[in-house]
Coordinates of C-alpha atoms and ligand atoms in Angstrom, one line a residue:
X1 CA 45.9 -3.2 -9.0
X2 CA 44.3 -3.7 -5.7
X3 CA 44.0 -7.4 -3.7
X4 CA 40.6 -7.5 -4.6
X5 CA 40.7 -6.9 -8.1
X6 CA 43.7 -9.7 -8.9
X7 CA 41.7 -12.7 -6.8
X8 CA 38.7 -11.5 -9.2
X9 CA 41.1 -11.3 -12.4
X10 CA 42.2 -15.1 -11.4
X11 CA 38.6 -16.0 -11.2
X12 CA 38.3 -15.5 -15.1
X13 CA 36.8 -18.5 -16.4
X14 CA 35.7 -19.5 -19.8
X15 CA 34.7 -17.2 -22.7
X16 CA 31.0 -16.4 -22.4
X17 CA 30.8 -18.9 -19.1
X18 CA 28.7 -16.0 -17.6
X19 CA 26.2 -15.8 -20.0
X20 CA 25.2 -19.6 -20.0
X21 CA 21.7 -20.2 -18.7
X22 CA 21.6 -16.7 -17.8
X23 CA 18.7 -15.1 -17.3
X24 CA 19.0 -11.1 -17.6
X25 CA 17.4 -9.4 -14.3
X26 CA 15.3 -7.7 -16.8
X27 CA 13.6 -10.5 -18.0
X28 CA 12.5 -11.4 -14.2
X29 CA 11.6 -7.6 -13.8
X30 CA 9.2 -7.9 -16.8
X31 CA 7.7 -11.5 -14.9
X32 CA 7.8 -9.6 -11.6
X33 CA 5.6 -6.5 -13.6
X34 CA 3.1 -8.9 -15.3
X35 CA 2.9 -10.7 -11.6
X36 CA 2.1 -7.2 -9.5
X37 CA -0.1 -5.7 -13.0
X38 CA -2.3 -8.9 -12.8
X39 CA -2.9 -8.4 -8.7
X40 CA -3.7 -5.1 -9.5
X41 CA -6.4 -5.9 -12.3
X42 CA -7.5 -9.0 -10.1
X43 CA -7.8 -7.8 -6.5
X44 CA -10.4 -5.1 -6.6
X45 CA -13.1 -7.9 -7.9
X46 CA -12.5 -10.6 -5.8
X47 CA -15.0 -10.9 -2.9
X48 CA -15.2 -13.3 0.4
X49 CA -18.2 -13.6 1.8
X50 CA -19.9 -10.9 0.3
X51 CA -17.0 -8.3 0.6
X52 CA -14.1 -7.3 -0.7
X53 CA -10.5 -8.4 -0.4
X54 CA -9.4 -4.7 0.1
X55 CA -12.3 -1.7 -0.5
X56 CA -12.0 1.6 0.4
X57 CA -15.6 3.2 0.2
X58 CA -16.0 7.0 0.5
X59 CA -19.5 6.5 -0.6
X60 CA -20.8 3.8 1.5
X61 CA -18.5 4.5 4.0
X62 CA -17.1 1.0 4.5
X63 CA -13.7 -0.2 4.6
X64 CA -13.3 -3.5 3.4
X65 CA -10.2 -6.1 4.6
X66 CA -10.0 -9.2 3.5
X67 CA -13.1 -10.0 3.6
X68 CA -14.5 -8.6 6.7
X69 CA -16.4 -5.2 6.4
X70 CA -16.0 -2.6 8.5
X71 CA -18.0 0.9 9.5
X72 CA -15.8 4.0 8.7
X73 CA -16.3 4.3 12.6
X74 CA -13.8 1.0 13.1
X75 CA -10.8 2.3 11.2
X76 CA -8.3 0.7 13.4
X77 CA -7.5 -2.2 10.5
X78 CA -6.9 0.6 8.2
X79 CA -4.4 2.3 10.8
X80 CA -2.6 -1.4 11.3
X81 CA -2.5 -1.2 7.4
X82 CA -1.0 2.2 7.0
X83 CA 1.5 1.6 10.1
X84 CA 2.5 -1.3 8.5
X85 CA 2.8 -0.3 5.2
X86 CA 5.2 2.6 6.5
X87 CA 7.4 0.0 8.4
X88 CA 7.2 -2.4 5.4
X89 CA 8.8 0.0 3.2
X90 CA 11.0 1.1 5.7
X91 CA 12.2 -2.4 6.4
X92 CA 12.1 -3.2 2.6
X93 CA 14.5 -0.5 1.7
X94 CA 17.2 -1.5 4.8
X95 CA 17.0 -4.9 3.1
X96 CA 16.6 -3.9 -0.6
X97 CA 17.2 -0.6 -1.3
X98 CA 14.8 1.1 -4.1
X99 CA 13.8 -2.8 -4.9
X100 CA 9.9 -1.2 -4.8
X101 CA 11.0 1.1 -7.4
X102 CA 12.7 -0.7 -9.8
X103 CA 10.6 -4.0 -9.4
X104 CA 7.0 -3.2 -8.4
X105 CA 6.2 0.6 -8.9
X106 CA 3.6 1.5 -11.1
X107 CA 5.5 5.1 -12.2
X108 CA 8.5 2.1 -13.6
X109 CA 5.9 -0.7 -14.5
X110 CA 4.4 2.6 -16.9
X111 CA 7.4 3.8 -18.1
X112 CA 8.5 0.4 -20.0
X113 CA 5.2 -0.2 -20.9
X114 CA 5.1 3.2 -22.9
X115 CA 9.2 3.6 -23.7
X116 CA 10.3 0.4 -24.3
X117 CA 7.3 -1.2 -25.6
X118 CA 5.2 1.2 -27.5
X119 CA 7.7 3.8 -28.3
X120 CA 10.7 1.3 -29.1
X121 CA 9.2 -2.3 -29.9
X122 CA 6.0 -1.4 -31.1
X123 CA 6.5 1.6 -33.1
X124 CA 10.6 1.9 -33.7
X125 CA 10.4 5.7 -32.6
X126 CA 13.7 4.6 -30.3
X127 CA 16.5 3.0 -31.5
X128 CA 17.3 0.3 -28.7
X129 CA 15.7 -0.2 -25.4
X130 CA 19.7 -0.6 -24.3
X131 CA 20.3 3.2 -25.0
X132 CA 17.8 5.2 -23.4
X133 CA 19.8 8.5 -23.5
X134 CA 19.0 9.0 -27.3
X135 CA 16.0 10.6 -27.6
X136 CA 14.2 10.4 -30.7
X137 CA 15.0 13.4 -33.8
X138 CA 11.6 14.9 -33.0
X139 CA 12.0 16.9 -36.2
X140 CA 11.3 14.1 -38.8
X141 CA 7.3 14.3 -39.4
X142 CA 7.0 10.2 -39.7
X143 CA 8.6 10.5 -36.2
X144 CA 5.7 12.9 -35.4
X145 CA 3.2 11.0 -36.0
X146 CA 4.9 7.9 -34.3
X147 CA 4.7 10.0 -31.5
X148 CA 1.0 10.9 -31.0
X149 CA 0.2 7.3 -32.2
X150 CA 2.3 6.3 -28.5
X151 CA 0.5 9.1 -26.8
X152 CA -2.7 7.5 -27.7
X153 CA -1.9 4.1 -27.3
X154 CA -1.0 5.4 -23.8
X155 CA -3.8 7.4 -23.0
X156 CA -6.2 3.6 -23.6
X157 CA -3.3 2.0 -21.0
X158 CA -3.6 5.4 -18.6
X159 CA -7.8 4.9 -18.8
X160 CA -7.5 1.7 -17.6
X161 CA -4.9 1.8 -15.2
X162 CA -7.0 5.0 -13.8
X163 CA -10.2 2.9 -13.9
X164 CA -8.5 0.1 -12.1
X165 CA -6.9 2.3 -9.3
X166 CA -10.4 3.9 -9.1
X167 CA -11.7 0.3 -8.2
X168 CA -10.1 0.3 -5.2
X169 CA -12.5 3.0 -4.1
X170 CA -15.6 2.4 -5.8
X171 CA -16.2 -1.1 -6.2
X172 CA -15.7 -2.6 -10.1
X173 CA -19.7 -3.8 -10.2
X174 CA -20.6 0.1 -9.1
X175 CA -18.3 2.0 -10.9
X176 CA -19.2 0.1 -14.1
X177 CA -23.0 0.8 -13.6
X178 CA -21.7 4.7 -13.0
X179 CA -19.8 4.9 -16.1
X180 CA -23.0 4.1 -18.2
X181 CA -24.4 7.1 -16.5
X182 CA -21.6 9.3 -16.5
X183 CA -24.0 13.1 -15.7
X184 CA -24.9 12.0 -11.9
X185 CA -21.3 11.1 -10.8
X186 CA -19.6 14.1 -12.1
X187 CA -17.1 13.4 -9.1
X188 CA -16.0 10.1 -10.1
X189 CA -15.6 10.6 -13.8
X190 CA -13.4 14.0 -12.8
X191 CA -11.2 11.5 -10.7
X192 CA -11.2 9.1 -13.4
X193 CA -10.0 11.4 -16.3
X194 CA -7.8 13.6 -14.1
X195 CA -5.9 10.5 -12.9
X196 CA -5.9 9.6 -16.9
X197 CA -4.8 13.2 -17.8
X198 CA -2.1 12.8 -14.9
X199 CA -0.8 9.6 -16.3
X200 CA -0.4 10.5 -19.7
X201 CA 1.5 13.9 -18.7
X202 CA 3.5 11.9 -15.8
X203 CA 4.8 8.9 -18.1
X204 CA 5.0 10.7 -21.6
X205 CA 6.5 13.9 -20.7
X206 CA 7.8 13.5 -16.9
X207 CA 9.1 10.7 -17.4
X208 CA 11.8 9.2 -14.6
X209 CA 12.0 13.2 -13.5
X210 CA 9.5 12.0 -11.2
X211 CA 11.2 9.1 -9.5
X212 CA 14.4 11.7 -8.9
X213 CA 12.5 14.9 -8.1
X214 CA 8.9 14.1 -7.2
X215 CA 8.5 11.0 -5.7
X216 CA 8.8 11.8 -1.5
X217 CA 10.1 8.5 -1.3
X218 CA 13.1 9.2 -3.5
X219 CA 13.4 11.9 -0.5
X220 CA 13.9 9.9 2.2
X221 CA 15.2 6.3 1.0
X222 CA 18.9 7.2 1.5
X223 CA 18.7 7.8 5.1
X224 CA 17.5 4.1 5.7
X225 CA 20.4 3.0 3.6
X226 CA 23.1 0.9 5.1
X227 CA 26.6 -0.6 4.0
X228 CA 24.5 -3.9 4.0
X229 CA 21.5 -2.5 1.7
X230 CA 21.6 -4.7 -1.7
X231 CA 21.5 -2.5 -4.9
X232 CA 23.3 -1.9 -8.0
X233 CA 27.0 -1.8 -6.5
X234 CA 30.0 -1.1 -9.2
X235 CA 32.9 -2.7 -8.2
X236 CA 36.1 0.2 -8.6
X237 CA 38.7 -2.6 -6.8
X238 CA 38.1 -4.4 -10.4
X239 CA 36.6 -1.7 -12.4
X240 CA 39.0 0.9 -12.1
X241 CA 38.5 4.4 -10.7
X242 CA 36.5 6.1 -13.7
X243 CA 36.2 9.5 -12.0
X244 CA 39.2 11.4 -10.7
X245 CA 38.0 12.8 -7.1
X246 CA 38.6 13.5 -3.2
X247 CA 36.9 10.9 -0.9
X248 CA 36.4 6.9 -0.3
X249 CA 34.8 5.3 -2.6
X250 CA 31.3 5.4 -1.0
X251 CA 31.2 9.3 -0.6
X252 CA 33.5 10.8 -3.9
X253 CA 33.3 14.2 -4.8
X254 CA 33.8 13.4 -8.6
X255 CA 35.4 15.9 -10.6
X256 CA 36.2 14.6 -13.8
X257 CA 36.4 11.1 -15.4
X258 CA 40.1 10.0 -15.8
X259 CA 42.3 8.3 -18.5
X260 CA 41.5 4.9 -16.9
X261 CA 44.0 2.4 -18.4
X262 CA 46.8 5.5 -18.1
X263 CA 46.1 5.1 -14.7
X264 CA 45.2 1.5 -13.5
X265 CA 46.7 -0.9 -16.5
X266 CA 45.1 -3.5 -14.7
X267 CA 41.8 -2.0 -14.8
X268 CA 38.9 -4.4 -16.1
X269 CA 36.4 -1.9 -17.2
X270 CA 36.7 -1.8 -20.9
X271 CA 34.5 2.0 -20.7
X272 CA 31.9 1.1 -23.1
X273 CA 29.6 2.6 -21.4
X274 CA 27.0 0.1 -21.7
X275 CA 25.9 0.7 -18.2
X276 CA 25.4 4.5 -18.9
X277 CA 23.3 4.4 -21.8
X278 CA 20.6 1.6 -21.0
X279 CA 20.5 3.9 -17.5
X280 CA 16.6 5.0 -17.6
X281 CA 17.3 7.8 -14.7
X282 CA 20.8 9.0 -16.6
X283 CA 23.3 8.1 -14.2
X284 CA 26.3 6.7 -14.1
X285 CA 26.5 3.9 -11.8
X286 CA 30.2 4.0 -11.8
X287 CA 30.6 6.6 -9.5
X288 CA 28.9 5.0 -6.6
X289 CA 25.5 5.1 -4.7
X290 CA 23.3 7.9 -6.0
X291 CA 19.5 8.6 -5.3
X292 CA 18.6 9.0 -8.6
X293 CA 19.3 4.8 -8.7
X294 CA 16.0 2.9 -9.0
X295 CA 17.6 -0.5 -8.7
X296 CA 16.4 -1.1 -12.2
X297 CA 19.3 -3.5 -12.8
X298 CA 19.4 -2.6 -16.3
X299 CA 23.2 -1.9 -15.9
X300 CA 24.0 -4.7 -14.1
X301 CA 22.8 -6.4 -17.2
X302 CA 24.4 -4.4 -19.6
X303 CA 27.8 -5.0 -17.9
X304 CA 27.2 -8.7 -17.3
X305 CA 26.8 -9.3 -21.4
X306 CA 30.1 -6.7 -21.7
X307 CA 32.2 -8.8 -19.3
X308 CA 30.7 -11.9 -19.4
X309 CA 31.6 -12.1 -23.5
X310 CA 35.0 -12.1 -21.7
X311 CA 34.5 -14.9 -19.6
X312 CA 34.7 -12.4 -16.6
X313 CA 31.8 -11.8 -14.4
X314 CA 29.9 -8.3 -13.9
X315 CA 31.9 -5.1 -12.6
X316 CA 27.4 -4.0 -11.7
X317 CA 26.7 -6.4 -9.2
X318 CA 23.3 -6.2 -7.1
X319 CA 24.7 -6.9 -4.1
X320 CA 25.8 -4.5 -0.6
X321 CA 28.6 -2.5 -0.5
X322 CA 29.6 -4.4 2.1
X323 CA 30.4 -7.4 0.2
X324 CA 31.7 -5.6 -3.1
X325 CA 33.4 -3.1 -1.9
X326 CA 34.9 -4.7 1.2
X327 CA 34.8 -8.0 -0.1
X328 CA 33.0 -8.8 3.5
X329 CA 29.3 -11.1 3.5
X330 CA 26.0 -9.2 3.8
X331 CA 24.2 -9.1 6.8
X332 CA 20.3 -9.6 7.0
X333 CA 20.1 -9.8 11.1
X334 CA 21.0 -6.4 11.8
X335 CA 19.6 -4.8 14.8
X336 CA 17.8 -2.1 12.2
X337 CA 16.0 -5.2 9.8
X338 CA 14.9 -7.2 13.1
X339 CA 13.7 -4.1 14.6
X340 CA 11.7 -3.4 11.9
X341 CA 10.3 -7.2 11.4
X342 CA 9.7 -7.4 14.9
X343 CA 7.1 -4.0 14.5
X344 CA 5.3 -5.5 11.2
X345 CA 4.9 -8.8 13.3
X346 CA 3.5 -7.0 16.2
X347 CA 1.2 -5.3 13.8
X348 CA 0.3 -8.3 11.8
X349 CA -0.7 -9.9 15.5
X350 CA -2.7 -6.2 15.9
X351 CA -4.6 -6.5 12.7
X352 CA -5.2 -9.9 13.0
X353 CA -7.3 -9.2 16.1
X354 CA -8.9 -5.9 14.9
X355 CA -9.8 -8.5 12.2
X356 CA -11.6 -11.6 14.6
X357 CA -13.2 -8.9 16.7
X358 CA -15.1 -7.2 14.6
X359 CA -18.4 -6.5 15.2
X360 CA -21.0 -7.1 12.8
X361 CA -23.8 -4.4 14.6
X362 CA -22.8 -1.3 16.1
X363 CA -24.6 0.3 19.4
X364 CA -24.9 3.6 20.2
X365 CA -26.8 4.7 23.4
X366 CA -27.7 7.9 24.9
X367 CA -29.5 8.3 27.7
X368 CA -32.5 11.0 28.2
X369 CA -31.6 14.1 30.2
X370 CA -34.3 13.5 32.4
X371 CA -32.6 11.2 34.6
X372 CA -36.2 8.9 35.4
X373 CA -40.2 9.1 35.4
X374 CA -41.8 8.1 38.9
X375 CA -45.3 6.2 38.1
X376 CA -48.1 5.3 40.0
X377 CA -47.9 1.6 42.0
X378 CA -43.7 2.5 43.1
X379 CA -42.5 2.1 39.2
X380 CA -39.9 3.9 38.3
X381 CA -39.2 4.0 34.3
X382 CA -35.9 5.8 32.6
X383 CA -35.6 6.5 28.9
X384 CA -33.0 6.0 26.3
X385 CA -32.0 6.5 22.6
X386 CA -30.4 3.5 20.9
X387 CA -29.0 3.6 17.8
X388 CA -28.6 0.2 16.4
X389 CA -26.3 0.2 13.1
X390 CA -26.8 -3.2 10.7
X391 CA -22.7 -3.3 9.5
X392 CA -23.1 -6.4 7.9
X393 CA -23.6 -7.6 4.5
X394 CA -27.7 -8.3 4.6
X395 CA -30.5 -7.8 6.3
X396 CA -31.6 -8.9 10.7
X397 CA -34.1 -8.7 13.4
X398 CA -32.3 -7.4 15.9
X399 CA -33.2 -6.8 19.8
X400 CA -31.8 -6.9 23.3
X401 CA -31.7 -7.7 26.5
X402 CA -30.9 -5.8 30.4
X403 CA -28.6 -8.1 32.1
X404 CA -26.4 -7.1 35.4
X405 CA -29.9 -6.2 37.8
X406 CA -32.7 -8.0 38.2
X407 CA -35.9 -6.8 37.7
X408 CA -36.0 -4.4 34.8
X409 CA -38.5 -4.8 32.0
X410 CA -38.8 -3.7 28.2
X411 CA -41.5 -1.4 28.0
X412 CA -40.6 -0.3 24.1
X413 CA -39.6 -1.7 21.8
X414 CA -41.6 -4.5 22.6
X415 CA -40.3 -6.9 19.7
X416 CA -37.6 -7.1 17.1
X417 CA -37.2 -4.7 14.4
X418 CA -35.4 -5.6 11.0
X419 CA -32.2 -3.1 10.1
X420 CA -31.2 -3.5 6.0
X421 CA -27.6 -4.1 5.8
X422 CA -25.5 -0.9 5.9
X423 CA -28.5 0.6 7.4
X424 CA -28.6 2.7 11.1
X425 CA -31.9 2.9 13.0
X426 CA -32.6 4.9 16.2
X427 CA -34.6 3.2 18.7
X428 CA -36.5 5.4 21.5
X429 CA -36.1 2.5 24.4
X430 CA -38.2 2.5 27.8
X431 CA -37.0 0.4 30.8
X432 CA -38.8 -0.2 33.8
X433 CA -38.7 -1.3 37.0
X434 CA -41.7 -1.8 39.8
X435 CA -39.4 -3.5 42.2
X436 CA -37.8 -1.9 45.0
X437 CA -33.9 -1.9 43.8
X438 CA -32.6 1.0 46.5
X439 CA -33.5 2.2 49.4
X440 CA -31.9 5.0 49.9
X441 CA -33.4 8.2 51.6
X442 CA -30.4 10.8 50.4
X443 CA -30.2 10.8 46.7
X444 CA -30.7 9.2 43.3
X445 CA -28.4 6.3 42.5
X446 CA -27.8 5.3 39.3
X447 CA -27.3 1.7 39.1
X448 CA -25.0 -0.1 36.3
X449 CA -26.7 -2.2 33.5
X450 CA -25.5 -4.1 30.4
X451 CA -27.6 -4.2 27.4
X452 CA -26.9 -7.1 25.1
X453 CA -27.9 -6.0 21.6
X454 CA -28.0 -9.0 18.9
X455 CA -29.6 -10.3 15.4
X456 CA -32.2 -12.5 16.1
X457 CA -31.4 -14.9 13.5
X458 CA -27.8 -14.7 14.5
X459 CA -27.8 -13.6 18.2
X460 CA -24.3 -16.3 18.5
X461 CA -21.8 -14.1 16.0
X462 CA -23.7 -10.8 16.0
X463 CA -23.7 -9.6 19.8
X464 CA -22.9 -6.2 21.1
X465 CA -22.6 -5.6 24.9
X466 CA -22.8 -2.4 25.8
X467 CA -22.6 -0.5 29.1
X468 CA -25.3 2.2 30.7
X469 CA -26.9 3.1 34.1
X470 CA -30.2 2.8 35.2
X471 CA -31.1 5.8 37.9
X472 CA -33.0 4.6 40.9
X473 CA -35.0 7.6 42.5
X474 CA -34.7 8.4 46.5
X475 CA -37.1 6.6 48.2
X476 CA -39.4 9.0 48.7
X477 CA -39.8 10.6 45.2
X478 CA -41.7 7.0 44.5
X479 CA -44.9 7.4 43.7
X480 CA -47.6 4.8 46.0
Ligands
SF4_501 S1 22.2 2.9 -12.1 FE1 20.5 3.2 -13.6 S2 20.4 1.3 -14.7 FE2 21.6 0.9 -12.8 S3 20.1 0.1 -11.4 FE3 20.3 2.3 -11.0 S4 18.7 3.2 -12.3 FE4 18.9 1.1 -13.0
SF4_502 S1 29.2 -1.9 -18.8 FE1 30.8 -2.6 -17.4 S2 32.6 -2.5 -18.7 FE2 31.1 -1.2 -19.7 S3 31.5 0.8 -18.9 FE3 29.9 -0.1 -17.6 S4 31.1 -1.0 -15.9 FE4 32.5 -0.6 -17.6

């Protein structure tokens, strides 16, 4: 018996201590589940201030962020977003592990829904939700029938749960009008059904094949593992070796499992296997870190009720390896987890000034090819296209103004013009001058201007400034 393994022996306390007050990790999975499922539902119809809390609109071409709307031409919040969802889940595995997987992922969130709840609570078509490795005798007719009745109790759950992932895209008040017309958006109903069609193939017949060979995250989670990393750890110095093999503990090449008490008397794993069965990805946790492990913490479970019946705490432990294996205390502020923390600050800073300066208008400006017109009495007048873009949530008067040189005047438009919200409008613009700006007798100059663009009813919060020339002819191209 190993150090490690008698200290742990001596901590034996009272029959069934472990199991007073506890509450199973899969209880707080299912709170955890009901918490991320009602976000989910929720999020897509809450509005502030006329927009969405997060809206991604093919259709209208908006991106909405808490809030704030912006123009598919202003996608740096949705970059911020994206970077810092990478680095999130980045830094969430160093920390965690597959935490996102077994606690908030919609493929696991599905999965009980359908196999433990429908298949096994609702409709007894499995056994136990503890032994997911029987599958049900598919041969028996009643068992038949059970089955398409889960298929189609599924297939309501995979409508909605399309539906609601659809909102995201096609705000809930629109898509609902849609539906009731379903002939003129072909597109969206395809995407609605296909996800459906997906789900129901995915969950009922995929199953957790999909966290172990399709997910890409699966992929690359075991890279950004460390001996620190908290997940489902079994504990061999107290356990026992089950599996003869070469190797440390961490990286065994298992063979074959072993006659465990003919080999370690003192080992406290009784082998009931407990862990293995109520395993949803079919792995046996025993043999150390695998990818297939979706820090469900079923096993942990199973193996505290085993051990804790004999006043003995868990061999499954959701802990580092660090500390269970080495017996050492896990680290949070390694150089990896600040690293990463320090990035999704920096970005949090980055989208939290993408965020306060926004702008509400947009202004385009192109100016003519001929550079300017020469008119009678020495004025000189130059022409522009403006294209003003209304990215707010209702309709302004909008207009502008030529600040940075002194004498130029509006010639059209002469007054405001109203822009719908969403809406663009091009603007043919004429500025002219009939004072003397440049007296130069070799060439054209073109002379920097500002135009200052803003709603009349709001010129304070929506203001564009945007920079132009105006070209001054040579002194003698002026017309007397
Ligand atoms: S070994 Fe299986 S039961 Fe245990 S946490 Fe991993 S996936 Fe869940
Ligand atoms: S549940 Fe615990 S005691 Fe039972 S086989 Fe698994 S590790 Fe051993």
């Amino acid at each position: 018996m190993t150090e490690t393994a008698t200290q742990n022996s001596q901590k034996k306390i009272g029959k069934k201590e472990y199991l007073k007050g506890w509450i199973p990790y899969s209880v707080k999975r299912y709170w955890a589940y009901a918490l991320f499922t009602f976000i989910a539902l929720v999020m897509p119809w809450i509005k502030i201030g006329g927009n969405h809390l997060f809206l991604l609109s093919f259709d209208h071409k908006k991106f909405h962020l808490a809030g704030v709307a912006f123009d598919m031409q202003e996608l740096l919040p949705l970059v911020f977003l994206l970077l810092m969802l990478f680095v999130g889940i980045f830094a969430m595995t160093a920390i965690g592990g597959r935490v996102w997987c077994g606690w908030a992922c919609p493929q696991t969130i599905f999965r009980v829904i359908y196999r433990d709840l429908i298949e096994t609570k609702l409709l007894r078509l499995r056994k136990r939700i503890k032994n997911k490795q029987q599958e049900p005798d598919m041969s028996k007719p009643a068992n038949q029938i059970k089955k398409v009745i889960a298929i189609g109790l599924w297939s309501l759950f995979s409508i909605v749960a399309a539906a609601d992932f659809l909102w995201f895209f096609v705000p809930p008040e629109e898509f609902f009008q849609y539906i009731q017309h379903p002939s003129e958006h072909g597109i969206m109903m395809g995407i609605l059904i296909g996800v459906a069609l997906f789900l129901i193939a995915d969950i009922v017949f995929i199953k957790e094949n999909f966290c172990v060979y399709i997910c890409p995250y699966s992929r690359v989670q075991s890279v950004l593992y460390d001996d620190d990393t908290i997940m489902a750890v079994y504990n061999p110095n107290r356990g026992g070796d089950i599996y003869a093999g070469e190797g440390n503990d961490r990286h065994k090449v298992y063979e074959k499992k072993k006659d465990l008490l003919a080999d370690n008397p003192a080992a406290e794993c009784v082998t009931c296997e407990s862990c293995v069965t109520v395993c949803p990805t079919h792995i046996d946790i025993r043999k150390g870190l695998q990818l297939e492990c979706i820090n469900c913490l079923e096993c942990v479970d199973a193996c505290t009720v085993v051990m804790g019946s004999q006043g003995k705490p868990s061999l499954i432990e959701w802990n580092s390896e660090h500390e269970v294996l080495d017996g050492g205390h896990t680290s949070f502020k390694r150089p990896k987890v600040i690293a990463y923390l320090s990035v999704i600050a920096i970005i949090i800073i980055g989208l939290f000034m993408a965020e306060t300066s926004k702008e509400n208008m947009l202004l385009n400006i192109n100016k003519d090819t001929r550079l300017y017109k020469a008119e009678a009495g020495g004025k000189v007048e130059n022409d522009y296209t403006f294209l003003f873009q209304n990215t707010d949530n209702k309709k302004h008067q909008y207009y502008f103004e030529v600040q940075g040189l002194k004498g130029i005047n509006i010639v059209t438009p002469k007054k405001p013009f109203s822009i719908s919200a969403g809406f663009k409008k091009k603007k043919i613009v004429i500025l002219e001058t009939d004072k003397v700006l440049v007296k130069s007798t070799k060439q054209d100059t073109p002379l920097p201007i500002t135009i200052k663009a803003y709603a009349v009813d709001d010129p304070e919060k929506i203001v564009v400034f945007r920079k132009s020339v105006f070209v001054y002819p040579r002194i003698d191209k002026l017309k007397k």
